[in-house]
XYZ file of C-alpha atoms in Angstrom:
438
model
C 2.258 -22.543 6.093
C 3.599 -22.674 2.477
C 1.198 -25.449 1.486
C -1.766 -23.479 2.987
C -0.778 -20.302 1.179
C -0.310 -22.147 -2.161
C -3.748 -23.760 -1.815
C -5.356 -20.349 -1.340
C -3.585 -18.926 -4.357
C -4.415 -21.906 -6.555
C -8.079 -21.632 -5.587
C -8.232 -18.304 -7.377
C -7.067 -19.855 -10.708
C -10.525 -21.439 -11.259
C -14.106 -20.299 -10.853
C -17.312 -19.505 -12.591
C -17.990 -17.683 -14.733
C -14.361 -16.595 -14.551
C -11.335 -17.300 -12.385
C -10.350 -14.682 -9.755
C -7.140 -13.993 -11.659
C -4.782 -15.572 -14.167
C -1.923 -15.568 -11.622
C -0.784 -14.383 -8.210
C 2.248 -13.968 -5.985
C 2.117 -13.996 -2.129
C 4.905 -13.192 0.280
C 4.519 -13.597 4.059
C 7.022 -12.274 6.618
C 7.049 -12.800 10.330
C 9.461 -10.652 12.371
C 11.339 -9.973 9.145
C 11.756 -13.733 8.251
C 10.076 -15.222 5.159
C 7.458 -17.684 6.250
C 5.981 -18.319 2.774
C 6.653 -17.186 -0.785
C 4.446 -18.607 -3.540
C 3.644 -17.782 -7.187
C 0.966 -19.419 -9.289
C -0.608 -19.090 -12.745
C 0.337 -16.737 -15.518
C 1.548 -13.165 -15.799
C 0.148 -13.139 -19.390
C -2.633 -15.500 -20.487
C -5.207 -13.765 -22.604
C -5.167 -11.997 -26.048
C -8.204 -9.789 -25.583
C -11.038 -8.594 -23.314
C -13.273 -11.430 -24.479
C -10.946 -13.891 -22.770
C -9.504 -15.488 -25.971
C -6.477 -17.378 -24.649
C -3.006 -17.140 -26.153
C -1.411 -20.275 -27.478
C 0.394 -22.063 -24.644
C 3.831 -21.093 -26.034
C 2.927 -17.419 -25.841
C 1.714 -17.463 -22.290
C 4.044 -16.166 -19.615
C 4.200 -17.996 -16.344
C 3.998 -16.046 -13.140
C 7.259 -15.974 -11.151
C 8.258 -14.636 -7.717
C 9.838 -11.497 -9.200
C 7.000 -10.581 -11.564
C 6.541 -6.792 -11.692
C 2.915 -5.711 -11.006
C 0.951 -2.545 -11.608
C 0.425 -1.715 -7.893
C -2.545 0.696 -8.601
C -3.695 2.412 -5.422
C -0.821 1.011 -3.397
C 0.858 4.035 -4.948
C -0.911 6.053 -2.295
C 1.381 4.561 0.356
C 4.461 5.860 -1.534
C 2.836 9.302 -1.976
C 2.073 9.334 1.709
C 5.683 8.405 2.679
C 7.114 11.134 0.467
C 4.875 13.782 2.005
C 5.446 12.596 5.580
C 9.184 12.763 4.911
C 8.672 16.430 3.956
C 6.807 16.914 7.310
C 9.847 15.361 9.110
C 12.065 17.743 7.264
C 10.105 20.727 8.376
C 9.049 21.653 4.776
C 5.327 20.874 5.392
C 3.027 20.575 8.410
C 0.148 18.120 8.650
C -2.341 20.775 9.698
C -1.226 23.876 7.924
C -3.132 24.952 4.778
C -1.824 23.834 1.381
C -2.730 26.992 -0.456
C 0.717 28.635 -0.123
C 1.895 25.958 -2.638
C -1.351 25.334 -4.506
C -2.977 28.726 -5.003
C -6.303 27.260 -6.239
C -7.021 26.395 -2.584
C -6.585 30.059 -1.448
C -10.331 31.046 -1.511
C -13.300 30.316 0.661
C -13.614 27.110 2.579
C -10.855 25.637 0.438
C -8.333 27.688 2.448
C -8.666 25.229 5.323
C -7.745 22.112 3.307
C -4.628 20.613 4.956
C -2.194 17.751 4.192
C -3.887 15.705 6.949
C -7.224 16.149 5.087
C -5.719 14.936 1.855
C -3.938 11.866 3.360
C -6.987 10.791 5.463
C -9.566 11.210 2.660
C -11.407 13.987 4.525
C -10.574 16.999 2.264
C -14.066 17.157 0.681
C -12.654 16.695 -2.802
C -14.603 14.326 -5.096
C -13.766 10.649 -5.286
C -13.173 10.687 -9.031
C -13.237 12.735 -12.190
C -13.083 11.159 -15.642
C -10.025 13.208 -16.595
C -8.982 10.928 -19.487
C -12.293 11.385 -21.315
C -13.706 14.836 -20.243
C -10.580 17.022 -20.665
C -8.433 17.245 -23.792
C -4.830 17.328 -22.516
C -2.561 17.079 -19.506
C -2.727 20.787 -18.710
C -6.514 20.869 -18.773
C -6.647 17.694 -16.614
C -4.227 19.150 -14.065
C -6.305 22.295 -13.850
C -9.483 20.251 -13.427
C -7.898 18.420 -10.396
C -6.593 21.541 -8.763
C -9.835 23.485 -9.183
C -12.241 20.620 -8.347
C -15.126 21.822 -6.214
C -15.330 20.546 -2.661
C -18.367 18.338 -2.121
C -18.369 19.038 1.639
C -16.323 21.132 4.163
C -12.889 19.755 4.937
C -13.012 17.228 7.875
C -16.750 16.861 7.672
C -16.802 13.278 6.267
C -14.660 10.410 4.985
C -14.802 9.910 1.207
C -12.088 7.857 -0.500
C -10.685 10.249 -3.088
C -8.297 9.653 -5.905
C -8.540 13.325 -6.672
C -7.279 14.137 -3.156
C -4.186 11.977 -3.681
C -3.473 13.389 -7.147
C -3.585 16.760 -5.434
C -1.286 15.416 -2.717
C 1.255 14.418 -5.370
C 1.106 17.857 -6.915
C 1.676 19.404 -3.448
C 4.865 17.342 -3.039
C 6.064 18.536 -6.375
C 5.242 22.144 -5.692
C 7.028 22.122 -2.246
C 10.223 20.445 -3.570
C 10.430 21.527 -7.233
C 11.016 17.796 -8.113
C 8.846 15.441 -9.990
C 6.909 12.812 -8.010
C 8.678 10.074 -9.961
C 12.055 11.319 -8.688
C 10.810 11.887 -5.151
C 9.590 8.294 -4.880
C 12.822 7.054 -6.285
C 15.016 9.211 -4.073
C 13.004 9.365 -0.910
C 11.397 5.928 -0.670
C 12.695 3.316 -3.083
C 16.364 4.254 -2.886
C 16.663 4.307 0.909
C 14.737 1.043 1.165
C 16.679 -0.676 -1.664
C 13.470 -1.314 -3.679
C 15.272 -1.824 -6.978
C 12.293 -3.113 -8.970
C 9.812 -0.369 -7.924
C 8.877 2.894 -9.467
C 6.805 4.877 -11.978
C 6.840 4.500 -15.769
C 8.733 1.146 -16.084
C 7.955 0.828 -19.850
C 10.029 4.084 -20.390
C 12.918 2.447 -18.588
C 13.029 -0.741 -20.573
C 16.032 0.260 -22.521
C 18.021 0.394 -19.282
C 16.362 -2.634 -17.685
C 15.773 -5.019 -20.556
C 15.759 -7.875 -17.987
C 12.424 -6.576 -16.657
C 10.658 -6.492 -19.992
C 9.434 -10.100 -19.750
C 8.583 -9.846 -16.043
C 5.534 -7.518 -16.253
C 2.169 -8.896 -15.354
C -0.439 -8.011 -17.947
C -3.508 -6.107 -16.841
C -6.465 -5.091 -18.911
C -7.312 -4.889 -22.650
C -8.005 -1.204 -23.008
C -8.619 -1.318 -26.767
C -11.669 0.867 -26.156
C -9.226 3.838 -25.828
C -6.737 2.557 -28.374
C -4.243 1.088 -25.843
C -4.642 -2.644 -26.411
C -3.606 -5.285 -23.852
C -1.557 -3.462 -21.253
C 1.742 -4.793 -19.987
C 4.184 -2.450 -18.266
C 2.023 0.588 -18.886
C -0.211 1.980 -16.097
C -3.734 0.559 -16.049
C -5.556 3.453 -14.413
C -6.899 5.702 -17.158
C -6.578 8.939 -15.139
C -3.013 8.192 -14.246
C -2.223 7.385 -17.891
C -3.886 10.576 -19.125
C -1.814 12.653 -16.700
C 1.494 11.212 -17.822
C 1.664 8.058 -15.706
C 3.367 9.418 -12.540
C 0.784 10.903 -10.129
C -0.219 10.559 -6.487
C -2.957 8.026 -6.637
C -1.700 5.359 -9.060
C 1.084 4.470 -11.437
C 3.798 2.700 -9.442
C 4.937 -0.782 -10.413
C 6.796 -3.230 -8.164
C 7.426 -6.734 -6.954
C 6.278 -8.566 -3.834
C 9.813 -8.612 -2.443
C 10.109 -4.848 -2.770
C 6.616 -4.160 -1.497
C 7.214 -5.948 1.852
C 10.213 -3.739 2.431
C 7.857 -0.789 2.500
C 5.578 -2.685 4.910
C 8.523 -3.651 7.077
C 9.576 -0.015 7.330
C 6.096 0.855 8.590
C 6.039 -2.170 10.986
C 9.466 -1.189 12.463
C 8.576 2.431 13.084
C 10.120 4.126 10.069
C 13.553 2.495 9.627
C 14.721 -0.650 7.898
C 18.249 -2.189 7.694
C 19.787 0.970 9.127
C 18.001 3.396 6.758
C 15.569 5.775 8.487
C 12.811 6.875 6.135
C 10.338 8.286 8.672
C 10.593 9.316 12.332
C 8.964 6.861 14.768
C 6.468 9.443 15.959
C 5.478 10.112 12.341
C 4.817 6.439 11.670
C 2.745 6.309 14.856
C 0.657 9.281 13.575
C 0.392 7.633 10.129
C -1.043 4.452 11.750
C -3.389 6.294 14.133
C -7.109 6.539 13.281
C -7.689 10.079 11.957
C -11.495 9.840 11.872
C -13.887 10.959 14.617
C -16.470 8.413 15.661
C -19.342 10.179 13.869
C -17.739 9.795 10.448
C -16.044 6.387 10.786
C -17.174 4.128 7.863
C -16.709 0.679 9.565
C -12.926 0.847 9.616
C -10.228 3.251 10.702
C -8.331 5.591 8.394
C -4.795 6.590 9.049
C -2.585 8.830 6.913
C -2.639 6.875 3.640
C -3.294 3.582 5.364
C -6.540 1.849 6.271
C -6.868 0.378 9.740
C -8.734 -2.701 11.016
C -10.720 -3.199 7.787
C -12.431 -6.522 7.823
C -13.136 -6.467 4.135
C -9.448 -6.565 3.048
C -7.632 -7.670 6.219
C -9.784 -10.698 7.211
C -8.433 -12.550 10.283
C -5.401 -10.322 10.342
C -7.526 -7.365 11.227
C -7.153 -5.501 14.505
C -6.494 -1.919 15.777
C -2.749 -2.474 15.117
C -3.130 -3.731 11.514
C -2.896 -1.346 8.634
C -2.894 -1.899 4.886
C -4.080 -0.880 1.441
C -5.476 -2.430 -1.667
C -5.121 -1.748 -5.382
C -7.741 -2.004 -8.056
C -5.600 -4.318 -10.227
C -5.819 -6.948 -7.532
C -2.934 -5.997 -5.156
C -2.761 -5.574 -1.361
C -0.301 -4.993 1.443
C -1.095 -5.851 5.111
C 1.111 -4.793 8.051
C 0.154 -6.570 11.262
C 2.190 -4.583 13.762
C 0.970 -6.455 16.827
C 1.693 -9.867 15.336
C 4.933 -8.932 13.526
C 3.606 -9.940 10.111
C 3.847 -8.283 6.699
C 1.811 -9.841 3.889
C 1.915 -8.853 0.187
C -0.608 -10.342 -2.206
C -0.192 -9.353 -5.834
C -2.613 -10.530 -8.588
C -3.387 -9.399 -12.066
C -7.159 -9.871 -11.526
C -8.033 -7.225 -14.212
C -6.374 -9.383 -16.952
C -8.114 -9.472 -19.411
C -11.064 -7.468 -17.981
C -11.888 -5.562 -14.831
C -15.391 -6.934 -14.967
C -14.345 -10.612 -14.542
C -13.716 -10.813 -10.703
C -13.115 -9.422 -7.336
C -10.319 -10.726 -5.079
C -11.756 -9.812 -1.742
C -12.383 -13.427 -0.914
C -8.812 -14.367 -1.693
C -7.468 -11.585 0.450
C -9.518 -12.832 3.383
C -8.691 -16.488 2.707
C -5.009 -15.640 2.577
C -5.246 -13.895 5.936
C -7.042 -16.907 7.446
C -4.336 -19.215 6.092
C -1.607 -17.040 7.655
C -3.316 -16.940 11.010
C -4.444 -20.580 11.195
C -1.208 -22.032 9.876
C 0.763 -20.065 12.478
C -1.578 -21.416 15.233
C -1.072 -24.877 13.973
C 2.693 -24.465 14.150
C 2.507 -23.216 17.737
C 0.449 -26.229 18.810
C 2.361 -28.889 16.875
C 4.320 -31.578 18.772
C 7.602 -30.137 19.803
C 6.329 -26.625 19.873
C 6.821 -24.674 23.147
C 3.033 -24.079 23.196
C 2.079 -27.703 22.403
C -0.597 -29.508 24.363
C 0.431 -31.520 27.444
C 1.713 -34.962 26.625
C 3.222 -34.119 23.269
C 7.017 -34.312 22.728
C 8.482 -30.966 23.614
C 11.831 -29.343 23.076
C 13.715 -28.279 26.248
C 12.781 -24.774 27.191
C 15.504 -22.110 27.245
C 16.279 -20.259 30.431
C 14.260 -17.004 30.327
C 16.361 -14.177 29.174
C 16.830 -11.017 31.203
C 14.114 -8.442 30.606
C 14.996 -6.131 27.742
C 16.143 -2.605 28.688
C 15.246 0.607 26.914
C 18.825 1.166 25.944
C 19.923 -2.272 24.621
C 16.786 -3.643 22.956
C 15.197 -2.073 19.883
C 12.249 -4.561 20.232
C 11.051 -2.839 23.415
C 11.032 0.542 21.539
C 9.153 -1.081 18.762
C 6.571 -2.400 21.100
C 6.103 1.140 22.490
C 5.708 2.487 19.052
C 3.143 -0.204 18.266
C 1.097 0.819 21.207
C 1.015 4.541 20.334
C -2.242 4.518 18.332
C -4.203 3.060 21.230
C -2.863 5.390 23.947
C -4.734 8.296 25.535
C -3.134 11.723 24.880
C -1.276 11.932 28.093
C -0.019 8.367 27.727
C 1.112 9.146 24.236
C 3.140 12.113 25.417
C 4.947 9.920 27.954
C 5.615 7.221 25.282
C 6.970 9.791 22.867
C 9.307 11.101 25.589
C 10.618 7.616 26.154
C 11.261 7.061 22.445
C 12.968 10.498 22.132
C 15.497 9.934 24.864
C 15.557 6.315 26.127
C 18.795 6.545 27.958
C 17.641 9.393 30.226
C 14.318 7.723 30.932
C 16.064 4.435 31.682
C 18.277 6.331 34.222
C 15.231 7.756 35.836
């Protein structure tokens, strides 16, 4: 598999009129075990938006622990923070948000809920040019919180950065803490994601070892920022201070897959429970009615079964998200796979490329390489006549009380169950010992 993954990544280093990206890192896990880890190209290659290359000695090679601007993958962190607040009883998914955000206390806005925000069905606009159309942070925050609804809540799906900026403000209003601190304490800390968080440039004095590990993004000289490296790429996030709900988090592939593994395993990883199993099941369940589904499913924060980004890994049990800078995370809960692909495709310019084809090619390589391994000589699934290893005696069937894998399988099936079946499944997960006795 490693050779196949590397071939896909290297294919993005060339192209016309521009390569897909200067560099990339991919990390593939199967049942928690690393199957492939590859890095190619450069974290820093260009001097300006025209593509003038730096001298070879000034270029920075990509490395496995390069720190990337994760862009919209930030939404997964914001979602996790808010779902933790739901688990703690501080918020409800379907209650109105106006007790904490008073600008939602009038008219149809009163019915906007956390579920609407996290499923992109709030009716809020997709985007506002906050960085150019409002003069300061206070005015931009007011613009977000007073943005007019374009449609009634729940009436349609419309991917909305404004909705997730609002969600971040909701988390801050409920807790009295900054979103930066909430992500650090509620997500990255429990999951031991030591290289992930907001505003890394501000932390360089404490983490000087990271200063040379940042992947460069875009030349934003048009707003006086120059070539960005370690400073958030998204103009709206930057104009709001850098730590908001829709963008701004930086991280590594090794850290990112830990977030994916937490989702795959039903909310806990290495003994640390971040979310309740039923909450993760709801997170990964399609929130959209049939009449508003846009060709894929939408969970709480995560996208489901999206052919454009998931490729051959797609399926009703596969969730993920992408980021504008060229990042993506895929969690194949049925197949036990977690795949992180991090690229700096906006370096030196966002107009140069799209990495959709690389995401799909990577998914194909993961799936086909695994199939090849299963059918290789010596594999238990090899064709008749090929040399085979002795088969082990079948193990005793797992019980509810001694095998977490069976509980994980039940959690994985939750999104596809009918309401009555789901209630039974949740009862099993809540008290497996009693159910086993019955």
